[in-house]
mmCIF file of C-alpha atoms and ligand atoms in Angstrom:
data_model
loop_
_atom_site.group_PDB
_atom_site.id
_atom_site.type_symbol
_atom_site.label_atom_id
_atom_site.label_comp_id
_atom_site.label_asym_id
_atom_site.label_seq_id
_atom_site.Cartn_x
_atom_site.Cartn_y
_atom_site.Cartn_z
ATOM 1 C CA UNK A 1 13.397 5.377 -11.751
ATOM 2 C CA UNK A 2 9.770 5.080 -10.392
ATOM 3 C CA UNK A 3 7.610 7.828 -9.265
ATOM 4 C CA UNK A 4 5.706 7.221 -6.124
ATOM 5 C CA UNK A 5 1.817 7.847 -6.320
ATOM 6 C CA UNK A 6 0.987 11.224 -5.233
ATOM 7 C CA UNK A 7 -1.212 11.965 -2.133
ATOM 8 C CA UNK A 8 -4.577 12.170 -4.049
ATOM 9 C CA UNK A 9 -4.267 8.289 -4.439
ATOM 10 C CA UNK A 10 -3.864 7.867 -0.595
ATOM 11 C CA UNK A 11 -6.421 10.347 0.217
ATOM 12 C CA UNK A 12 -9.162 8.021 -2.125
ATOM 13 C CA UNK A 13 -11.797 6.252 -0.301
ATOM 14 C CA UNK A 14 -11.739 2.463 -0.110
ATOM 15 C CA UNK A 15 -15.083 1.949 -0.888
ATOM 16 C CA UNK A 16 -15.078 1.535 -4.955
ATOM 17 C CA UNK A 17 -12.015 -1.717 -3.891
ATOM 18 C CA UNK A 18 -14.082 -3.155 -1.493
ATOM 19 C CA UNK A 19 -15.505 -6.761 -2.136
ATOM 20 C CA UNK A 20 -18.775 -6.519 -1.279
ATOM 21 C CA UNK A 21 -20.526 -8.750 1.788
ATOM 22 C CA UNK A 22 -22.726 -10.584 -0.860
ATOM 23 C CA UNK A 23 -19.444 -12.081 -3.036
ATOM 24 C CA UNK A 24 -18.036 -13.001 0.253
ATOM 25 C CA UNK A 25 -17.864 -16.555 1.802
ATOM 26 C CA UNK A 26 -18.414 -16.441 5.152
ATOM 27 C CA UNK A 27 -19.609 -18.905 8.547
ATOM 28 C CA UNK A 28 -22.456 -17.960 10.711
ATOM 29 C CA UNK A 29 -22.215 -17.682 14.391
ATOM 30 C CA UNK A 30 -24.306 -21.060 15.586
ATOM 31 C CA UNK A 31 -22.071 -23.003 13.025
ATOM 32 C CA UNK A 32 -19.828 -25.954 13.598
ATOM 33 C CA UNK A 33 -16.163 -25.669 13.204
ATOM 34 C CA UNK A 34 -17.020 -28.853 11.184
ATOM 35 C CA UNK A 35 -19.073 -26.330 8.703
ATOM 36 C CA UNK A 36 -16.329 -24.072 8.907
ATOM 37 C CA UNK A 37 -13.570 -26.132 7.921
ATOM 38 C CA UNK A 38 -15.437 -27.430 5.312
ATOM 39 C CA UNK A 39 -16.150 -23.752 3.808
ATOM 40 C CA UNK A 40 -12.688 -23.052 3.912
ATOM 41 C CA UNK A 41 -11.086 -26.279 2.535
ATOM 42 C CA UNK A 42 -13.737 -26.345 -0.522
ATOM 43 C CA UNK A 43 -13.454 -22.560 -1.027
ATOM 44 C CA UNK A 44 -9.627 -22.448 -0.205
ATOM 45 C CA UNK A 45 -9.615 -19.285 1.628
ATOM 46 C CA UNK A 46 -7.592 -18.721 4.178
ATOM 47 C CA UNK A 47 -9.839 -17.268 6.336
ATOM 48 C CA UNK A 48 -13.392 -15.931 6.346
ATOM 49 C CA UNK A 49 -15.678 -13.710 8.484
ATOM 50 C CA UNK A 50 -18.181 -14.682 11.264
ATOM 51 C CA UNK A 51 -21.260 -13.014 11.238
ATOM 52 C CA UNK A 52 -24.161 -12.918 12.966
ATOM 53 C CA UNK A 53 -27.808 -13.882 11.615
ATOM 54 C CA UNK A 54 -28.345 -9.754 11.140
ATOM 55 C CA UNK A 55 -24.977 -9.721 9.104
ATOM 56 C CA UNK A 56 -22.855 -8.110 12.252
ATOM 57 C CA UNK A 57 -19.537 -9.026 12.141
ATOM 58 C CA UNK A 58 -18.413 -11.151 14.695
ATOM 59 C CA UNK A 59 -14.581 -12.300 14.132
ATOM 60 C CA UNK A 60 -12.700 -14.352 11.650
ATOM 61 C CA UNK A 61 -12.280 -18.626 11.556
ATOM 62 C CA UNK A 62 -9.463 -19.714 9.801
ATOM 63 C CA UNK A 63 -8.459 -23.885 9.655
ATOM 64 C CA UNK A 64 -5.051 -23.146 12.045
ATOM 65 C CA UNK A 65 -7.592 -21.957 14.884
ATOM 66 C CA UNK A 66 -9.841 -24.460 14.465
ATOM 67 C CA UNK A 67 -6.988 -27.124 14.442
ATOM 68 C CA UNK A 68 -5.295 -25.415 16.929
ATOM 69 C CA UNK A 69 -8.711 -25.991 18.831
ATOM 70 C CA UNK A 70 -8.802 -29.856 18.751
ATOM 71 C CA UNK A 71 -5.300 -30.325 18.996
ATOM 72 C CA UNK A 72 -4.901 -33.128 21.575
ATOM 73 C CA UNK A 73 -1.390 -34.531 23.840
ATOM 74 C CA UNK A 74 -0.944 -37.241 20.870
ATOM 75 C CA UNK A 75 -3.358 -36.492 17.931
ATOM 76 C CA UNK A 76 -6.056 -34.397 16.601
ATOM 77 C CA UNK A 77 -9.327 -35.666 17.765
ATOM 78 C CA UNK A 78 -11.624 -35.025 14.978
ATOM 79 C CA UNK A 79 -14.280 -36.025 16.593
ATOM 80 C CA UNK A 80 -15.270 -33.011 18.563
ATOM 81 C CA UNK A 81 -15.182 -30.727 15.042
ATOM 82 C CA UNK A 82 -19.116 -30.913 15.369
ATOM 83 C CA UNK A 83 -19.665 -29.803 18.733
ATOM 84 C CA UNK A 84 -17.119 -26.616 18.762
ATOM 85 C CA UNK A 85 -19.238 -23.303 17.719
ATOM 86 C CA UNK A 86 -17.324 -21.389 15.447
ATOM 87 C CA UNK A 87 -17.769 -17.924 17.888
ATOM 88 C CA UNK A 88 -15.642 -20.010 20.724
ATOM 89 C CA UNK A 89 -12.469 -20.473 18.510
ATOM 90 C CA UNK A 90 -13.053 -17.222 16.334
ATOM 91 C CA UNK A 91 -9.954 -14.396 16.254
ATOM 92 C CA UNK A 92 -11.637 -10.926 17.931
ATOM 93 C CA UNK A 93 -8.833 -8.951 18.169
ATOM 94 C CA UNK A 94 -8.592 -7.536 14.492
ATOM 95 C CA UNK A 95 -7.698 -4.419 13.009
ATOM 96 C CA UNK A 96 -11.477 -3.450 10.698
ATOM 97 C CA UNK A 97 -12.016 -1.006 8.226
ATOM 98 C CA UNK A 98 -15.136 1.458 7.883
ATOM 99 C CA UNK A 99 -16.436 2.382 4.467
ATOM 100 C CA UNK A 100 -15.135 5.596 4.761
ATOM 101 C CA UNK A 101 -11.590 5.025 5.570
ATOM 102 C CA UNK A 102 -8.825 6.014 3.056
ATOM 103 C CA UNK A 103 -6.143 4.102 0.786
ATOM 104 C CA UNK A 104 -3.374 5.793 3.348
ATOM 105 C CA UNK A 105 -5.077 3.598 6.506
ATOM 106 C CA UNK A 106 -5.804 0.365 4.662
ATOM 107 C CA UNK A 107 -2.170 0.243 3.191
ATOM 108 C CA UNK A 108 -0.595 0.891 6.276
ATOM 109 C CA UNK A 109 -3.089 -2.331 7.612
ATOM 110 C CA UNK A 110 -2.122 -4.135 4.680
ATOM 111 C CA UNK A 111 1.335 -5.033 5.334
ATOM 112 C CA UNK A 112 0.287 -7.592 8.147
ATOM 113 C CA UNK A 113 -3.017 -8.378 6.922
ATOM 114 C CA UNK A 114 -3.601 -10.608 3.887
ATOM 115 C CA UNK A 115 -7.565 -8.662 3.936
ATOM 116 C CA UNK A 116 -8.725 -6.420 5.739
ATOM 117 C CA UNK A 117 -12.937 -6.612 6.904
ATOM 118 C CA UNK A 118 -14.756 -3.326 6.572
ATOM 119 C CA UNK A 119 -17.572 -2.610 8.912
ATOM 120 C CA UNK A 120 -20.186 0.175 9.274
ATOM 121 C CA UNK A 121 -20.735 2.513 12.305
ATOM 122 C CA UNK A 122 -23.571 0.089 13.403
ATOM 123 C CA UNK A 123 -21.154 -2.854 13.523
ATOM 124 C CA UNK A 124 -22.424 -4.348 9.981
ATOM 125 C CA UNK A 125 -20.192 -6.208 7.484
ATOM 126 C CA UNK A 126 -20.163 -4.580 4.269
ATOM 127 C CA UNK A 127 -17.029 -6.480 2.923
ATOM 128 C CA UNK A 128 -13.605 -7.139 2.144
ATOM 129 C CA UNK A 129 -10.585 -5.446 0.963
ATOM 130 C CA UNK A 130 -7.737 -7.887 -0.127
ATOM 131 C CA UNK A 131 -3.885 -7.158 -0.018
ATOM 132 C CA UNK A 132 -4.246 -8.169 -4.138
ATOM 133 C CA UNK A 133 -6.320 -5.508 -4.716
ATOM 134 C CA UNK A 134 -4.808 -2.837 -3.166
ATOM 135 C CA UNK A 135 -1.518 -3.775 -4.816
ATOM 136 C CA UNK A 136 -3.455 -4.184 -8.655
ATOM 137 C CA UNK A 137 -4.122 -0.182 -7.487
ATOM 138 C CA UNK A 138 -1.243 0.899 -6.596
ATOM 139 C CA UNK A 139 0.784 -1.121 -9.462
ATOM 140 C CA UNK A 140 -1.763 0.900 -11.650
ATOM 141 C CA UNK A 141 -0.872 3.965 -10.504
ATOM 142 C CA UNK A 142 3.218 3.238 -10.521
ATOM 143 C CA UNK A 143 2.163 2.234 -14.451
ATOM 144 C CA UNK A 144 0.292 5.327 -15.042
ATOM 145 C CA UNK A 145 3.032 7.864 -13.580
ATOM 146 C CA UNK A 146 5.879 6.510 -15.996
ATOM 147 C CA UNK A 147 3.844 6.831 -18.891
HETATM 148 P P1 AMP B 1 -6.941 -13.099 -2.511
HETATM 149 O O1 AMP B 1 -6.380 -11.730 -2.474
HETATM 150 O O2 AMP B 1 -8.032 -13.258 -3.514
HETATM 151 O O3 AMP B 1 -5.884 -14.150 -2.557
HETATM 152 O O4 AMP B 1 -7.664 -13.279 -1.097
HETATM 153 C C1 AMP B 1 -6.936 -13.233 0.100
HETATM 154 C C2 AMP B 1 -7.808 -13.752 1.201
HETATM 155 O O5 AMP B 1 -8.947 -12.897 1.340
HETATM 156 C C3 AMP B 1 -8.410 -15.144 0.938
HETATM 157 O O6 AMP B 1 -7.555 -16.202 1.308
HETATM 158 C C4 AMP B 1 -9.624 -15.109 1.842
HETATM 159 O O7 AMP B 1 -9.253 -15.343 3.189
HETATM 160 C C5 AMP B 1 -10.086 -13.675 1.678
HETATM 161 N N1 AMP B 1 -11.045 -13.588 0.581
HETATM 162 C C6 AMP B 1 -10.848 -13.081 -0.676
HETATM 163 N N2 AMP B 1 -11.969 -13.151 -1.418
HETATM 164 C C7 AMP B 1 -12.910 -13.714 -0.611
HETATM 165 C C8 AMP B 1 -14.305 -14.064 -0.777
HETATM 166 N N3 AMP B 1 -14.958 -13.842 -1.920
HETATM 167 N N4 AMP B 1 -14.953 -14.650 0.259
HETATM 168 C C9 AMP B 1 -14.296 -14.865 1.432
HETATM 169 N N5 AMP B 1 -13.011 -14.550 1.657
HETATM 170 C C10 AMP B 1 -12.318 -13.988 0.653
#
């Protein structure tokens, strides 16, 4: 039988799991959806953060928006990847972290999020934290309670 981690492990703070913004790929806002697809396809990411030129976070791009955004009546028209700004096609309406935010909160997030962003009180992006990593945790703590 398993035993379940206690409550100290969902009471720890994020912080020590999160990627930090440095290690993290991510578009500017000014940038093309042309740039953008082209960070995602050569770093294979799914998605990535917008931020702004003071390292605000902004909103995510991922390649289904931006295709979704130059999806025509018969065919994708390419051509107008240069002139879209990644900020017009960018997802808004996510659910962020703050540094200080407990296991208990991101887990809960985790189940529909593949990562989650984590952002400061004055709106900066300090980094990631990735469904992976919050399972490697928890797997080591399921491993560490049966001995
Ligand atoms: P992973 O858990 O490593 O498979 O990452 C899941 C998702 O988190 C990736 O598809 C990206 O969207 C995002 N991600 C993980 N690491 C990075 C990174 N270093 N830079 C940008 N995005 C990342």
């Amino acid at each position: 039988m398993i035993s379940l981690p206690n409550r100290d492990f969902l009471e720890a703070q994020i912080e020590d799991f999160v990627i930090s913004s440095e290690k993290v790929a991510h578009v500017q806002v000014g940038n093309s959806a042309e740039h953008a697809l082209l960070v995602l396809t050569k770093t294979g990411y799914s998605a990535i953060p917008v931020l702004d030129m003071k390292y605000h976070f902004c909103g995510l791009i991922n390649a289904q928006r931006i295709t979704d955004a130059i999806l025509g009546l018969d065919h994708i028209e390419y051509e107008r990847l240069p002139d879209l700004r990644v900020e017009d096609i960018m997802e808004t309406d996510l659910p962020l972290l703050k540094p200080d935010d407990r296991f208990q909160k991101a887990l809960d997030l985790l189940i529909d999020q593949n990562f989650l962003c984590v952002v400061d009180h004055e709106g900066m992006f300090t980094g990631i934290l990735t469904r992976r990593v919050m399972l490697k945790q928890l797997k080591k703590r399921i491993y560490q309670l049966n001995g």
